[in-house]
Short mmCIF file of C-alpha atoms and ligand atoms in Angstrom, two decimals:
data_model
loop_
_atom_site.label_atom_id
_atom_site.label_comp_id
_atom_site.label_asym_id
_atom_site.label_seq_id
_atom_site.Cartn_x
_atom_site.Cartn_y
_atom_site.Cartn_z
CA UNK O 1 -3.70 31.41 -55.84
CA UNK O 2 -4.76 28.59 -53.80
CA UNK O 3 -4.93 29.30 -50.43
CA UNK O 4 -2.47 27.06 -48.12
CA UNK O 5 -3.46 24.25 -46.34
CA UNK O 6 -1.11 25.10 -42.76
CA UNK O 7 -0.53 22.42 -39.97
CA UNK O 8 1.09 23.94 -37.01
CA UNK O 9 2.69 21.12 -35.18
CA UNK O 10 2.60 21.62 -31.51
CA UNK O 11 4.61 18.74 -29.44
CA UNK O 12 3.59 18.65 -26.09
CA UNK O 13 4.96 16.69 -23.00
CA UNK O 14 2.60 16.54 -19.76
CA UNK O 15 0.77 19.90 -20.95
CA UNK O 16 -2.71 19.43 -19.36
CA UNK O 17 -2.26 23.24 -17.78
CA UNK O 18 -1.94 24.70 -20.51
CA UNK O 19 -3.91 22.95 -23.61
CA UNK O 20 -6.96 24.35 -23.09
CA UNK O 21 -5.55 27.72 -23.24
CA UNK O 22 -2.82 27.08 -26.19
CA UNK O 23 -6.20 25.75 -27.96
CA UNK O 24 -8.03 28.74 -27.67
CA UNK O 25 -5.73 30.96 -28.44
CA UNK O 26 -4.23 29.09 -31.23
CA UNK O 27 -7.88 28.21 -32.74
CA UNK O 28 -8.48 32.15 -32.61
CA UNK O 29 -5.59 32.44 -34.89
CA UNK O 30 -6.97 29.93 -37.08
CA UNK O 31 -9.67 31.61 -37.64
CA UNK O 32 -8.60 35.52 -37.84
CA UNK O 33 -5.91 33.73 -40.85
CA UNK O 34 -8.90 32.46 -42.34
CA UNK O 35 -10.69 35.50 -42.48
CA UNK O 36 -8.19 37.18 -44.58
CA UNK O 37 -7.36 34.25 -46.44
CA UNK O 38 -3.92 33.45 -45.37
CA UNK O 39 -5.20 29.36 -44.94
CA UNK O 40 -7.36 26.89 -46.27
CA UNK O 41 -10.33 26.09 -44.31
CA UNK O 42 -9.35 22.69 -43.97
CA UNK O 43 -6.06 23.49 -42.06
CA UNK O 44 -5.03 21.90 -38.79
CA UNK O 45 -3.43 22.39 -35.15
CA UNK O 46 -1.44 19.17 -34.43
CA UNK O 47 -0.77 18.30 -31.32
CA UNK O 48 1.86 15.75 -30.78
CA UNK O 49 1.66 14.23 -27.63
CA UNK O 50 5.57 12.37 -26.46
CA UNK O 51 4.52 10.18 -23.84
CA UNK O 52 2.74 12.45 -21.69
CA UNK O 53 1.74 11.08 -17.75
CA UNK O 54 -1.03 13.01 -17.25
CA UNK O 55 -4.34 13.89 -18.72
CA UNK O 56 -2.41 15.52 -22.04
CA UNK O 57 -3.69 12.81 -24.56
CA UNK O 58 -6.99 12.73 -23.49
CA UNK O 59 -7.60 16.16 -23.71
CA UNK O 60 -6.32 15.87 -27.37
CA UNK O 61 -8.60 13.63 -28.06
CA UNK O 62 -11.68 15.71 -26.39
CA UNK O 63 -10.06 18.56 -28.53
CA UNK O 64 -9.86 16.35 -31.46
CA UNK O 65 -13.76 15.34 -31.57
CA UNK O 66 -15.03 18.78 -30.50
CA UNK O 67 -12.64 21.47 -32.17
CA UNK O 68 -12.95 21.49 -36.39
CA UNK O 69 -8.66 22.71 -36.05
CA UNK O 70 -7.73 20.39 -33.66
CA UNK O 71 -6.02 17.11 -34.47
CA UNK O 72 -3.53 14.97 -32.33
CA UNK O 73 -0.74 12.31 -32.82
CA UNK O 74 0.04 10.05 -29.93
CA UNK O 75 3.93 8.26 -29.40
CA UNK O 76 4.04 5.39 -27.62
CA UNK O 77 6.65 6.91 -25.04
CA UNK O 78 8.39 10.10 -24.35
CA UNK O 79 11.08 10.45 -27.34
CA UNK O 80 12.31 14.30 -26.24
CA UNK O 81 11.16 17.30 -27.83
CA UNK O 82 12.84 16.98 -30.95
CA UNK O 83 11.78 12.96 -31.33
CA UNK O 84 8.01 14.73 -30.95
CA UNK O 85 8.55 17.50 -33.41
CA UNK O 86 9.79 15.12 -36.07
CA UNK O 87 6.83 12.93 -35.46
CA UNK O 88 4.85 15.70 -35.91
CA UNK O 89 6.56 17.05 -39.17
CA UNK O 90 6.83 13.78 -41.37
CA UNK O 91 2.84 13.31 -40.02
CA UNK O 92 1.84 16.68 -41.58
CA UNK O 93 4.03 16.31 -44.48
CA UNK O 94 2.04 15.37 -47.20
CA UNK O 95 -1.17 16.79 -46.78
CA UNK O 96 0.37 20.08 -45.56
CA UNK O 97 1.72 22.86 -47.90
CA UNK O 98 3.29 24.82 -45.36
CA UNK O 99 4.23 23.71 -41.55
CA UNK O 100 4.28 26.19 -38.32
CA UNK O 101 6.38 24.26 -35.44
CA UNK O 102 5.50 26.22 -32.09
CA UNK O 103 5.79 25.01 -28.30
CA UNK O 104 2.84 24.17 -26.28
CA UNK O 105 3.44 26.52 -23.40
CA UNK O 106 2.81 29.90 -25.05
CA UNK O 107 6.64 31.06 -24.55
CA UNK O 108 6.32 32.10 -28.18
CA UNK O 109 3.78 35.03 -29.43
CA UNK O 110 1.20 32.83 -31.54
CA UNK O 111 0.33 36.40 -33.02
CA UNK O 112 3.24 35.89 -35.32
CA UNK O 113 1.80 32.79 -37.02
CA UNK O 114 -0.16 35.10 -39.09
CA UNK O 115 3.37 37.22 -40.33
CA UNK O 116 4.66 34.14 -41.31
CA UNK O 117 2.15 33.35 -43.55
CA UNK O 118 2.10 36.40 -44.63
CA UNK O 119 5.94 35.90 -46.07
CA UNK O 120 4.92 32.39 -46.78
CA UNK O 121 2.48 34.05 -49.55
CA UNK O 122 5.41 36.29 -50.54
CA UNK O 123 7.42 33.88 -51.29
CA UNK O 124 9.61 32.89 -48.96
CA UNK O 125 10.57 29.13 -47.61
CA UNK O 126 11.75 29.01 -44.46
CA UNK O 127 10.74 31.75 -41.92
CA UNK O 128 12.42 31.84 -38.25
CA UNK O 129 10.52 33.51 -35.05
CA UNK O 130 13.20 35.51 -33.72
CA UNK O 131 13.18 36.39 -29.85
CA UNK O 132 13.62 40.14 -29.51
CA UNK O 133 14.15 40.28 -25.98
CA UNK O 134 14.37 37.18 -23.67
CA UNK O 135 13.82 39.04 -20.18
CA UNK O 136 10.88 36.94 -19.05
CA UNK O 137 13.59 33.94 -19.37
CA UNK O 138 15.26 33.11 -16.32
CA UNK O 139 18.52 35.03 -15.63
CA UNK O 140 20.22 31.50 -15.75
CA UNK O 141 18.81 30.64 -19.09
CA UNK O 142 19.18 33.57 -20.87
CA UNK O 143 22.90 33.57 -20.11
CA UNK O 144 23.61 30.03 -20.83
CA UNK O 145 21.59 30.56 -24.20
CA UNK O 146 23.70 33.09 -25.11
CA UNK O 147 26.88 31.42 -24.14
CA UNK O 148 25.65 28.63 -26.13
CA UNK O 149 24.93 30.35 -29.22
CA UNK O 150 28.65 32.37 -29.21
CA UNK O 151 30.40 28.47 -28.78
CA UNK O 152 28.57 27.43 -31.46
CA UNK O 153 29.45 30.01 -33.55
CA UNK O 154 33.00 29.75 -32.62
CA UNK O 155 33.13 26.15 -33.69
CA UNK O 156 31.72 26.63 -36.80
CA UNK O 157 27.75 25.48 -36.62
CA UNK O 158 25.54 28.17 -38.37
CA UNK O 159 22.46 29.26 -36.17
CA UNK O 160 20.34 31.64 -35.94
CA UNK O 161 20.44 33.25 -32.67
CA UNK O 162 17.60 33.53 -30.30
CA UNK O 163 15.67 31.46 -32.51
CA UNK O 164 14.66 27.94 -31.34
CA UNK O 165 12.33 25.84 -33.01
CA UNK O 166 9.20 28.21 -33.83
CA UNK O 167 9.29 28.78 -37.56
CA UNK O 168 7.55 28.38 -40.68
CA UNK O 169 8.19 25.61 -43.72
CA UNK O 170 6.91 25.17 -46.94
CA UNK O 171 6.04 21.77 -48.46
CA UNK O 172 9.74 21.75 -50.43
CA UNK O 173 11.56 23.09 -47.23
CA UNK O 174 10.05 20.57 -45.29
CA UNK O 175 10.58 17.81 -47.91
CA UNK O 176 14.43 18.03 -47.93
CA UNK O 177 14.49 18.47 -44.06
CA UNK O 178 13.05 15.09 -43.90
CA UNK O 179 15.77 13.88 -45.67
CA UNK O 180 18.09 14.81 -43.22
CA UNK O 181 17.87 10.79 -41.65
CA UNK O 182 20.33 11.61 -38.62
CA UNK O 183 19.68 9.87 -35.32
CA UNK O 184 21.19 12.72 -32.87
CA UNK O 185 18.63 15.47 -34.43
CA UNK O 186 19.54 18.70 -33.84
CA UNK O 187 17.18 20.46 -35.78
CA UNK O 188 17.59 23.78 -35.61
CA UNK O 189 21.33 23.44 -36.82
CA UNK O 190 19.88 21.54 -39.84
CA UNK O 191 17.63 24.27 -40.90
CA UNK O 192 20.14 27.08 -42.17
CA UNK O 193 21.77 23.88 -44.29
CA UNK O 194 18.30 23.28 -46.01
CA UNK O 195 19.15 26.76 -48.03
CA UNK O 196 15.99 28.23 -50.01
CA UNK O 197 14.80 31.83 -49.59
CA UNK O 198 14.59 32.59 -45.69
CA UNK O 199 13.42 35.68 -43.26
CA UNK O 200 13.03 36.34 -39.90
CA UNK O 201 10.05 37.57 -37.88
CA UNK O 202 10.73 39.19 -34.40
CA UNK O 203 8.53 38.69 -31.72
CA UNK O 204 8.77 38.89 -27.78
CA UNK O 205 9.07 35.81 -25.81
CA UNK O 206 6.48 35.80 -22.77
CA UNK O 207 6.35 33.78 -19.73
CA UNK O 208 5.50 29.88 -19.86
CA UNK O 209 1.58 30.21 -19.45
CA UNK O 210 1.11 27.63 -16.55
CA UNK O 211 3.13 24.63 -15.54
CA UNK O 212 6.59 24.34 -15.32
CA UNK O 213 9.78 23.96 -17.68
CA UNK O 214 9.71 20.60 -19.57
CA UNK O 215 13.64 21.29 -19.82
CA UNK O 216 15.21 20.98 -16.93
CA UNK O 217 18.99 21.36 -16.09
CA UNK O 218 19.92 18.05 -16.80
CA UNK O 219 18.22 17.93 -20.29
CA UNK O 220 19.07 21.61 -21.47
CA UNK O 221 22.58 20.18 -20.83
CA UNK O 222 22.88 17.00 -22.49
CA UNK O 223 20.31 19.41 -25.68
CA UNK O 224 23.71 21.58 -26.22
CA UNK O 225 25.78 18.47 -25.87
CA UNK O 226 24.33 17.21 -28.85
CA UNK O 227 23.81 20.25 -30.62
CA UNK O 228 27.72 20.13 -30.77
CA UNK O 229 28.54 17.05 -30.91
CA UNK O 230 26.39 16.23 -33.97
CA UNK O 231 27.23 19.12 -36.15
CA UNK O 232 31.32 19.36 -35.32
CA UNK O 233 34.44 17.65 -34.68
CA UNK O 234 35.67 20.73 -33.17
CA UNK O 235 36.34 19.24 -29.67
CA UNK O 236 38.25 16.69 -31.46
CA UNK O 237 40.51 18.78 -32.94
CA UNK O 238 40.69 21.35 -29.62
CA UNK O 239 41.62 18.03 -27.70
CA UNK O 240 44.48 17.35 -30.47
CA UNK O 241 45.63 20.57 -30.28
CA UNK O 242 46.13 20.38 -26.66
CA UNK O 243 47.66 17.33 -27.21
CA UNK O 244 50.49 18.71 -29.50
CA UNK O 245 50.94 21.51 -26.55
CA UNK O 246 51.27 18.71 -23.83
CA UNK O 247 53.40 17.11 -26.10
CA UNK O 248 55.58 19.76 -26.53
CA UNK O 249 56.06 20.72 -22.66
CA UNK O 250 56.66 16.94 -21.68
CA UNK O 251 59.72 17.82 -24.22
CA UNK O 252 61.14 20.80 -22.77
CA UNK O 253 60.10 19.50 -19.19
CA UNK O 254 62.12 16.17 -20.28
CA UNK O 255 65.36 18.46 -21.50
CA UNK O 256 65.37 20.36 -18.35
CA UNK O 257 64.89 17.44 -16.18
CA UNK O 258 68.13 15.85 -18.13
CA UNK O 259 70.18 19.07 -17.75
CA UNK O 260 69.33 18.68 -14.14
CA UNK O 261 70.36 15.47 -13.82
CA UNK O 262 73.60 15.91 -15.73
CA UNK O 263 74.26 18.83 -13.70
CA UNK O 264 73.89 16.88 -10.51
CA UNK O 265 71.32 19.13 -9.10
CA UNK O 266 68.30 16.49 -8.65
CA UNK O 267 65.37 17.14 -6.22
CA UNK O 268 63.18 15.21 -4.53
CA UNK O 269 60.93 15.86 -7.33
CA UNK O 270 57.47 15.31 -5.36
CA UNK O 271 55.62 18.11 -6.04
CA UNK O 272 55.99 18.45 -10.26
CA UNK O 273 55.52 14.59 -10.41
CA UNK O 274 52.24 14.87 -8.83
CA UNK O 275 51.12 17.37 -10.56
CA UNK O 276 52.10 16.66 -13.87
CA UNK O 277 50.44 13.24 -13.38
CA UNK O 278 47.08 14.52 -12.10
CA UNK O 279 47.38 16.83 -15.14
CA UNK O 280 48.41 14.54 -17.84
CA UNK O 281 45.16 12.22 -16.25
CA UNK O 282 43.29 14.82 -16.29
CA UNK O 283 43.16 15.17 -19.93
CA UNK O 284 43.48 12.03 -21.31
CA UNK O 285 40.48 11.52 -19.27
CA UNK O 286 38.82 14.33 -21.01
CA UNK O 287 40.02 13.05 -24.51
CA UNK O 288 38.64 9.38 -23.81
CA UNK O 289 35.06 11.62 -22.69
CA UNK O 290 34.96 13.84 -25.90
CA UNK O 291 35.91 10.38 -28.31
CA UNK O 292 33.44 8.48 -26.12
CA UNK O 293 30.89 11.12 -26.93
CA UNK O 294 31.22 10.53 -30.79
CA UNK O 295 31.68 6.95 -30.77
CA UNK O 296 28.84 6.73 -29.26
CA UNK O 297 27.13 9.06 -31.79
CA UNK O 298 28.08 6.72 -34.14
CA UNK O 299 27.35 3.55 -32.25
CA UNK O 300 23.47 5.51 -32.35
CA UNK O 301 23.61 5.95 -35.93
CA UNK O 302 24.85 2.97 -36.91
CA UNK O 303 21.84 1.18 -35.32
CA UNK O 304 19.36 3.09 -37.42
CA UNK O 305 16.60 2.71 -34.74
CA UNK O 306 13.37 4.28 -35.70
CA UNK O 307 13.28 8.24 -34.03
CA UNK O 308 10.03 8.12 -32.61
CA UNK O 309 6.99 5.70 -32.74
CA UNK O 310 3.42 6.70 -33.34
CA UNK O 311 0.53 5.10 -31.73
CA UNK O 312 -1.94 6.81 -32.35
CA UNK O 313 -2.82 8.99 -35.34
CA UNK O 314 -5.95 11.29 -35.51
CA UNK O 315 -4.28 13.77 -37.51
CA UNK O 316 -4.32 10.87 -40.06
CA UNK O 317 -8.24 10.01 -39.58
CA UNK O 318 -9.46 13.49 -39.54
CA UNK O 319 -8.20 14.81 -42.68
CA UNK O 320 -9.53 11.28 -44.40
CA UNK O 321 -12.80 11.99 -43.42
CA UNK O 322 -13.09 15.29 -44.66
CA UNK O 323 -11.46 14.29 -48.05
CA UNK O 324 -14.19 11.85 -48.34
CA UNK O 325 -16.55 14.39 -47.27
CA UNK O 326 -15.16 16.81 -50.02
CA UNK O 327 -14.97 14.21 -52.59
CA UNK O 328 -18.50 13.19 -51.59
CA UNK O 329 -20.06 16.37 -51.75
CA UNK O 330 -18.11 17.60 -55.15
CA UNK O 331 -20.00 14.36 -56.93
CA UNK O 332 -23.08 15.08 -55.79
CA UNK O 333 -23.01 18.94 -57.33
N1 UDP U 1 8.52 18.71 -24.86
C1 UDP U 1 8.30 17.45 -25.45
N2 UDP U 1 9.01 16.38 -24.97
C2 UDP U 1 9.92 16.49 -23.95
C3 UDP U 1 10.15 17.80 -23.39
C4 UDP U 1 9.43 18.88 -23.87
O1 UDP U 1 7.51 17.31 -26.37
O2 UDP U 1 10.51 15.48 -23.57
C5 UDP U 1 7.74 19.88 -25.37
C6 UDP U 1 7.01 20.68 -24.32
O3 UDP U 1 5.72 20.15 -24.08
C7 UDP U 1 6.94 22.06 -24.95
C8 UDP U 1 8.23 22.12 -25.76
O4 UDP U 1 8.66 20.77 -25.94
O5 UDP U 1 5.83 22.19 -25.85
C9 UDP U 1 9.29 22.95 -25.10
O6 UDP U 1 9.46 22.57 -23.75
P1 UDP U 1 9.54 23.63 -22.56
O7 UDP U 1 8.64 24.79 -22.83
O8 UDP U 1 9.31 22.92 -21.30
O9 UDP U 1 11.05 24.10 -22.68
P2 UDP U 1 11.66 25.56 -22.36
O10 UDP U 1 10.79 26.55 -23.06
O11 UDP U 1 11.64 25.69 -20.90
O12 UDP U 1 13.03 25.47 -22.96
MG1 MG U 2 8.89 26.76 -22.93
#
């Protein structure tokens, strides 16, 4: 069989700590796959870099010249983790038969990449790193993961738990994920939907290596917002449902207030009004949020901007030299 040409796609946002040792580390796996024939020679590390500040894209390109794995894609601004990661995937696409995704920051156990391939060869076309334990993780995090996950479940969107996006696909996985043409990309949601023959491969999550969290508060928040927002109307129909309830209290609330009145009995009334009309505001409030929240999903969509732009493309340049290289030496034998 023909060994596998592998691109691991690596999106990185203001990562100058840690490239150098993501690099090593990754180009040591490289070359151990290599040696047992798990990868083509010719297979690539590809570092997408989403707008970075600092010295990230530079030290790509240093990478890039210097490093036989080592390729880079540059976007012209930051477009969010998963803007960076789909860059990254439709660059590798063709050339690549099967795709690792894998943070920069060494969270994930690069050790692994080598298990996937190994049920790559085996056969199968999606393969999800699986968190076995997430106690390096932040107390906070870990518990608003988890949270996350069970709502999700609740409502209806398949995931795989503890898995975010490090994972293995082949060229046909891969294919029909990039024909998933949503703006609001939530992509590990869209992975279980792909179908095809899938594992998992456990692995233990370690500390970031240097730097800090690209994900702070702010984004992790408005990450899950989307997460559920793009793959359910759940909170549509939770917000209906409450709707029918409040419907049905204003009834009986109305019916008592008239037996009251007919019974001569009427108060001054100041406390229920006040509270029923900080209550009632309260949720249409909420309701105008959650429809807000999808209109403007659709107001996205309907747009059809373009998800990410690249700038720069040495992933593209590299592997055209060497298939000229190839092509050049194969004549001459
Ligand atoms: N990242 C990115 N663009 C962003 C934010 C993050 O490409 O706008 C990258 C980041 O460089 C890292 C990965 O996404 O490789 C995950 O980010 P991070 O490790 O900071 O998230 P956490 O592990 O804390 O959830
Ligand atoms: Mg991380």
């Amino acid at each position: 069989m023909k060994k596998p040409f592998l691109t691991i796609v690596v999106p990185c946002y203001n990562e100058e700590e840690v490239l150098d040792e993501t690099t090593k580390q990754l180009t040591q796996m490289m070359e151990s796959m290599l040696e047992r024939d798990l990868i083509s020679d010719d297979s690539k590390i590809l570092y997408v870099d989403d707008g970075s500040k600092d010295a990230t894209w530079s030290l790509i390109s240093e990478k890039t010249a210097d490093n036989r794995w080592v390729t880079g894609v540059k976007l012209s601004r930051n477009f969010g983790h998963q803007g960076a990661l789909l860059a990254g995937l439709n660059a590798a696409y063709e050339k690549s038969d099967c795709i690792v995704s894998i943070d920069a920051d060494l969270q994930d156990d690069v050790r692994v990449i080598a298990d996937f391939l190994e049920k790559f060869r085996e056969g199968y076309d999606v393969v999800y790193g699986v968190r076995g334990k997430r106690d390096t993780d932040t107390f906070f995090k870990r518990n608003t993961a988890l949270a996350f996950y069970r709502f999700m479940e609740r409502i209806g969107v398949k995931l795989v738990p503890n898995h975010a996006d490090y994972r293995l696909l082949s060229k046909r996985a891969l294919k029909e994920f990039l024909n998933y043409k949503e703006e609001n990309m939530f992509i590990r949601g869209i992975i279980p939907l792909l179908g095809f023959k899938s594992t998992k491969v456990y692995y233990d999550r370690n500390e970031r290596f240097a730097g800090e969290s690209k994900y702070p508060l702010k984004k992790m928040i408005s990450f899950a917002v989307d997460g559920i927002t793009s793959f359910s109307i759940a909170p549509i129909r939770m917000l209906l449902a409450l709707g029918f309830v409040m419907f049905a209290v204003g009834i009986g609330i109305g019916i008592y207030a008239l037996v009251q009145k007919i019974m001569g009995q009427v108060t001054a009334g100041w406390t229920s009004l006040m509270i029923s009309v900080w209550i009632v505001g309260g949720i249409q409030l909420l309701a105008i949020g959650v429809l807000g929240e999808y209109i403007g999903k659709i107001f996205k969509e309907v747009k059809g901007r373009p998800r990410y732009t690249i700038e720069e493309n040495l992933y593209a340049e590299k592997v055209a030299k060497e298939e000229v290289r190839e092509t050049k030496i194969s004549s001459i034998q």
